């Protein structure tokens, strides 16, 4: 009898088993948020490291050439390996800093080829993603929908191109709001043969020097001496806002703030602005409620977006940053006034 009772007490009852399962489930539920938070912290750190490397590449570019990488000729141009850097380079800032990111092989695609051959070769450039331009909190480093063509490069048949989750600081004013300059696709393809005698449209030397006050301008690059507010007080590159639905790179929506490759010239895919007294410029976390053509900075992180300043330091910026303080970060020479009506800001190299 005693042995029988011992055997019966040694076995689990169904109720006891259910209690154990419930406790395990509760522990998992309690631990899961902490695990997810730790994973996101790791992704956020990786995102910050990407910005730190981009900032260092900009600084090395400036040390070698005397100015930061330029923003390129316009949104229908991509990088050209035979056009050097600065105002002669039609591609955007990300293309120009590639040699300083140990990505010279991508920067050199199509070098030395005749124009027709190069146009086909540059297709490979447009479809080559580079991990350092993606934030792992948002999306993996793979191609996504980008139906916009380029004057100097063929487009992929499947319309999938390399993307970026970061944008350079274009200053206070985007060309479509409170800036009388306006947008341009850039000069026609013949500019490659006639440079510098090209039709620059609104991006003339005079207009760029007068109306653009960020760290990265269309065409004319910014030398360090023009960052008059100080390199530790001026934003260089930061995470860009993107609607939630565009995180899925299988989407086929033609959004004008993420519809071209990361190597393109001046456009809101690769440039954002800081005129925070206008609601559409206020930084915010990614959301489904936003116009397709966003001009704001932001990120997939809950409380902050990350930025690298012109001195190479990386900062997490709260979304509720004071409006004036954010405008001051955007303008390289506002003297603490924030975004005033566009006036001559001393930009460019001329």
XYZ file of C-alpha atoms in Angstrom:
350
model
C 0.000 0.000 0.000
C 2.756 2.426 0.854
C 4.584 1.777 -2.418
C 1.398 2.307 -4.388
C 0.689 5.617 -2.725
C 4.241 6.804 -3.484
C 3.875 5.870 -7.115
C 0.588 7.751 -7.403
C 2.063 10.928 -5.854
C 5.117 10.828 -8.148
C 3.009 11.303 -11.287
C 1.805 14.723 -12.597
C -1.893 15.306 -12.755
C -3.422 17.069 -15.758
C -4.143 20.120 -13.618
C -0.529 20.324 -12.442
C 0.708 20.028 -16.018
C -1.598 22.823 -17.160
C -0.378 25.019 -14.295
C 3.262 24.465 -15.321
C 2.446 25.265 -18.966
C 0.624 28.413 -17.890
C 3.612 29.536 -15.785
C 6.005 28.924 -18.670
C 3.724 30.881 -21.012
C 3.565 33.746 -18.533
C 7.353 33.827 -18.207
C 7.736 33.867 -21.998
C 5.202 36.696 -22.270
C 7.105 38.670 -19.648
C 10.495 38.058 -21.229
C 9.530 38.579 -24.877
C 9.273 42.399 -24.717
C 12.697 42.523 -23.078
C 14.158 40.279 -25.771
C 12.576 42.382 -28.528
C 13.821 45.575 -26.883
C 17.342 44.160 -26.731
C 17.176 43.197 -30.396
C 15.946 46.668 -31.393
C 18.698 48.264 -29.307
C 21.197 46.219 -31.287
C 19.631 47.255 -34.585
C 19.583 50.898 -33.501
C 23.273 50.698 -32.601
C 24.017 49.216 -36.019
C 22.052 52.049 -37.621
C 24.114 54.583 -35.677
C 27.310 52.869 -36.802
C 26.188 53.188 -40.430
C 25.772 56.927 -39.926
C 29.144 57.174 -38.195
C 30.823 55.554 -41.201
C 28.966 57.826 -43.631
C 30.011 60.869 -41.619
C 33.642 59.750 -41.604
C 33.452 59.215 -45.375
C 32.167 62.788 -45.814
C 34.981 64.140 -43.639
C 37.623 62.170 -45.557
C 36.081 63.420 -48.818
C 36.372 66.991 -47.533
C 39.965 66.430 -46.388
C 40.935 65.067 -49.805
C 39.059 67.510 -52.044
C 38.316 70.579 -49.929
C 34.526 70.235 -49.798
C 31.734 67.870 -48.763
C 30.137 65.627 -51.367
C 27.623 67.508 -53.515
C 23.986 66.622 -54.098
C 24.310 66.106 -57.849
C 22.578 67.625 -60.870
C 18.979 66.518 -60.404
C 16.683 63.574 -59.803
C 17.061 61.922 -63.234
C 20.822 61.583 -63.010
C 22.893 58.860 -61.383
C 26.584 58.691 -60.559
C 29.137 58.820 -63.380
C 32.597 57.372 -62.628
C 34.278 59.608 -65.221
C 32.922 62.926 -63.910
C 34.933 63.196 -60.720
C 33.447 64.881 -57.642
C 31.933 68.219 -56.762
C 29.923 70.304 -59.188
C 30.959 68.176 -62.167
C 29.432 64.996 -60.692
C 25.796 64.362 -61.732
C 25.216 61.647 -59.140
C 24.301 62.274 -55.535
C 26.271 62.428 -52.300
C 26.085 58.687 -51.637
C 27.818 57.963 -54.955
C 30.582 60.482 -54.243
C 31.490 59.033 -50.818
C 31.683 55.415 -52.047
C 35.506 55.431 -52.376
C 35.705 56.495 -48.708
C 33.466 53.586 -47.673
C 35.699 50.974 -49.340
C 33.153 50.691 -52.166
C 35.337 51.939 -55.013
C 34.299 48.944 -57.108
C 30.713 50.226 -57.225
C 31.871 53.800 -57.806
C 33.944 52.648 -60.788
C 31.217 50.708 -62.637
C 31.200 51.844 -66.296
C 34.439 53.821 -66.056
C 36.042 54.626 -69.405
C 33.197 53.299 -71.549
C 31.552 55.136 -74.434
C 28.264 56.804 -73.526
C 25.953 54.113 -74.946
C 27.918 51.314 -73.319
C 28.199 53.187 -70.065
C 24.447 53.724 -69.940
C 23.989 49.954 -69.901
C 26.830 49.427 -67.432
C 25.384 51.934 -64.966
C 22.324 49.723 -64.721
C 24.488 47.459 -62.550
C 25.286 50.411 -60.302
C 21.606 51.211 -59.789
C 20.757 47.651 -58.734
C 23.677 47.196 -56.306
C 22.535 47.616 -52.676
C 25.102 48.482 -50.001
C 24.310 47.495 -46.439
C 25.667 50.684 -44.890
C 22.804 52.661 -46.505
C 20.076 50.548 -44.904
C 18.822 50.674 -41.319
C 18.130 47.110 -40.092
C 15.212 48.338 -37.970
C 13.360 49.133 -41.196
C 14.317 46.808 -44.049
C 17.061 44.475 -45.303
C 19.742 45.529 -47.770
C 18.003 44.353 -50.933
C 16.551 46.093 -53.990
C 13.062 47.609 -53.995
C 10.601 49.249 -56.365
C 12.081 52.251 -58.161
C 10.381 52.984 -61.490
C 12.102 56.329 -62.175
C 14.508 56.302 -65.133
C 17.832 58.143 -65.387
C 19.176 60.186 -68.287
C 22.576 58.513 -68.101
C 21.654 54.966 -67.035
C 19.354 52.229 -68.267
C 16.574 51.107 -65.954
C 16.075 47.510 -64.817
C 13.219 45.627 -66.478
C 11.777 44.630 -63.103
C 12.142 48.245 -61.846
C 13.986 47.092 -58.697
C 16.862 49.320 -57.542
C 19.107 49.823 -54.516
C 17.619 52.023 -51.772
C 18.711 54.138 -48.838
C 17.225 54.797 -45.408
C 19.334 57.914 -44.923
C 19.147 61.423 -46.347
C 21.611 64.299 -46.357
C 20.751 67.621 -44.765
C 19.533 69.973 -47.490
C 18.988 72.855 -45.052
C 15.803 74.732 -44.278
C 13.930 74.776 -47.533
C 13.062 72.068 -50.019
C 12.734 73.283 -53.638
C 8.969 72.789 -53.584
C 8.020 74.853 -50.541
C 9.106 78.354 -49.519
C 12.010 78.108 -51.939
C 11.431 79.863 -55.261
C 13.919 77.656 -57.089
C 11.738 74.584 -57.672
C 12.681 71.061 -58.703
C 14.565 69.950 -61.775
C 15.396 66.574 -63.266
C 18.707 68.110 -64.272
C 20.171 69.102 -67.624
C 19.729 66.860 -70.694
C 22.139 64.027 -71.474
C 24.078 66.257 -73.886
C 25.500 68.062 -70.848
C 28.077 65.280 -70.583
C 29.533 66.511 -73.867
C 29.091 70.259 -73.373
C 29.922 70.633 -69.643
C 30.048 73.209 -68.122
C 27.927 74.817 -70.819
C 24.652 73.180 -69.753
C 21.071 74.180 -69.127
C 20.960 74.021 -65.328
C 17.367 75.217 -65.090
C 16.744 76.544 -61.573
C 20.033 75.145 -60.207
C 22.210 78.005 -61.445
C 25.199 79.076 -59.396
C 23.320 82.196 -58.275
C 20.231 80.319 -57.102
C 22.145 77.556 -55.323
C 24.322 80.086 -53.520
C 21.300 82.125 -52.479
C 18.605 79.619 -51.547
C 20.278 76.456 -50.248
C 21.758 76.503 -46.752
C 22.312 72.859 -45.818
C 25.391 70.674 -45.719
C 24.620 69.170 -49.148
C 23.459 71.357 -52.040
C 22.415 70.633 -55.612
C 25.459 70.877 -57.915
C 27.743 73.146 -55.893
C 29.465 71.392 -52.978
C 29.843 72.984 -49.555
C 33.405 73.620 -48.278
C 33.979 73.293 -44.563
C 34.562 77.032 -44.145
C 30.942 77.632 -45.180
C 29.641 75.711 -42.138
C 29.704 78.944 -40.172
C 27.518 77.775 -37.288
C 30.091 75.107 -36.414
C 30.465 71.486 -37.451
C 29.214 70.255 -34.052
C 25.985 72.237 -34.501
C 25.100 71.331 -38.086
C 23.492 68.089 -39.189
C 25.110 66.227 -42.094
C 23.133 63.008 -42.705
C 20.214 61.518 -40.795
C 17.572 58.837 -41.039
C 14.679 59.699 -43.319
C 10.969 59.236 -42.704
C 9.231 56.545 -44.755
C 5.655 55.343 -44.725
C 5.160 51.925 -43.101
C 3.942 50.260 -46.270
C 7.228 51.010 -48.034
C 9.194 48.904 -45.553
C 8.088 45.886 -47.560
C 10.367 46.073 -50.580
C 7.959 43.965 -52.636
C 5.533 46.909 -52.893
C 4.909 48.497 -56.319
C 3.796 51.984 -55.253
C 5.456 54.891 -57.030
C 6.268 57.066 -54.033
C 8.267 60.135 -54.994
C 10.279 60.049 -51.764
C 11.634 56.530 -52.325
C 11.279 55.714 -56.036
C 14.841 55.878 -57.322
C 18.231 54.413 -56.506
C 20.431 55.638 -53.688
C 23.000 56.940 -56.221
C 20.686 59.507 -57.831
C 21.168 63.265 -57.905
C 19.389 65.886 -55.792
C 15.930 64.665 -54.767
C 13.878 63.874 -51.667
C 14.837 60.194 -51.904
C 18.299 61.220 -50.700
C 17.839 64.757 -49.261
C 15.524 66.027 -46.509
C 14.981 69.442 -44.896
C 14.333 71.002 -41.489
C 11.805 73.863 -41.815
C 9.974 72.556 -38.737
C 7.629 75.549 -38.416
C 5.824 73.929 -41.351
C 4.081 70.767 -40.140
C 5.205 68.585 -43.044
C 8.868 69.133 -42.060
C 8.535 68.056 -38.411
C 10.467 64.794 -37.846
C 8.381 61.796 -36.834
C 8.495 58.005 -36.580
C 7.390 55.978 -39.587
C 3.624 55.818 -39.941
C 0.976 54.997 -42.530
C -0.436 58.521 -42.298
C 1.696 60.657 -44.596
C 1.830 61.980 -48.108
C 3.790 59.878 -50.604
C 6.234 62.733 -51.155
C 7.763 63.287 -47.737
C 10.318 66.014 -47.035
C 10.817 65.164 -43.358
C 13.446 63.265 -41.395
C 12.384 60.340 -39.196
C 12.947 56.637 -38.655
C 11.561 53.261 -37.635
C 12.715 53.816 -34.046
C 10.056 54.626 -31.477
C 11.478 57.651 -29.667
C 14.338 59.059 -31.740
C 15.931 59.250 -35.158
C 19.698 59.206 -35.539
C 21.904 61.789 -37.215
C 25.582 62.375 -37.835
C 26.785 65.973 -37.617
C 29.433 67.681 -39.712
C 32.092 66.920 -37.074
C 31.401 63.179 -37.349
C 29.560 62.845 -34.031
C 26.366 60.757 -33.961
C 23.290 61.856 -32.014
C 19.853 60.501 -31.271
C 17.334 63.315 -31.825
C 13.944 63.236 -30.108
C 10.911 63.675 -32.325
C 9.647 66.384 -30.001
C 12.785 68.498 -30.453
C 12.136 72.219 -30.213
C 11.233 73.677 -33.609
C 13.898 76.390 -33.533
C 16.571 73.966 -32.336
C 15.820 71.611 -35.224
C 15.915 74.415 -37.779
C 19.292 75.491 -36.389
C 20.626 71.980 -36.951
C 19.600 72.214 -40.611
C 21.017 75.601 -41.553
C 24.805 75.781 -41.665
C 24.914 79.574 -41.319
C 21.758 80.865 -39.633
C 23.594 82.367 -36.652
C 21.063 80.824 -34.283
C 18.038 82.365 -35.985
C 16.681 79.166 -37.499
C 14.953 79.237 -40.870
C 14.426 82.796 -42.056
C 13.028 83.641 -45.486
C 15.593 82.501 -48.075
C 18.492 84.921 -48.360
C 22.046 84.659 -49.654
C 23.642 82.002 -47.469
C 27.126 81.882 -48.942
C 26.793 78.311 -50.185
C 28.799 76.612 -52.864
C 32.412 76.986 -53.863
C 32.186 80.128 -55.994
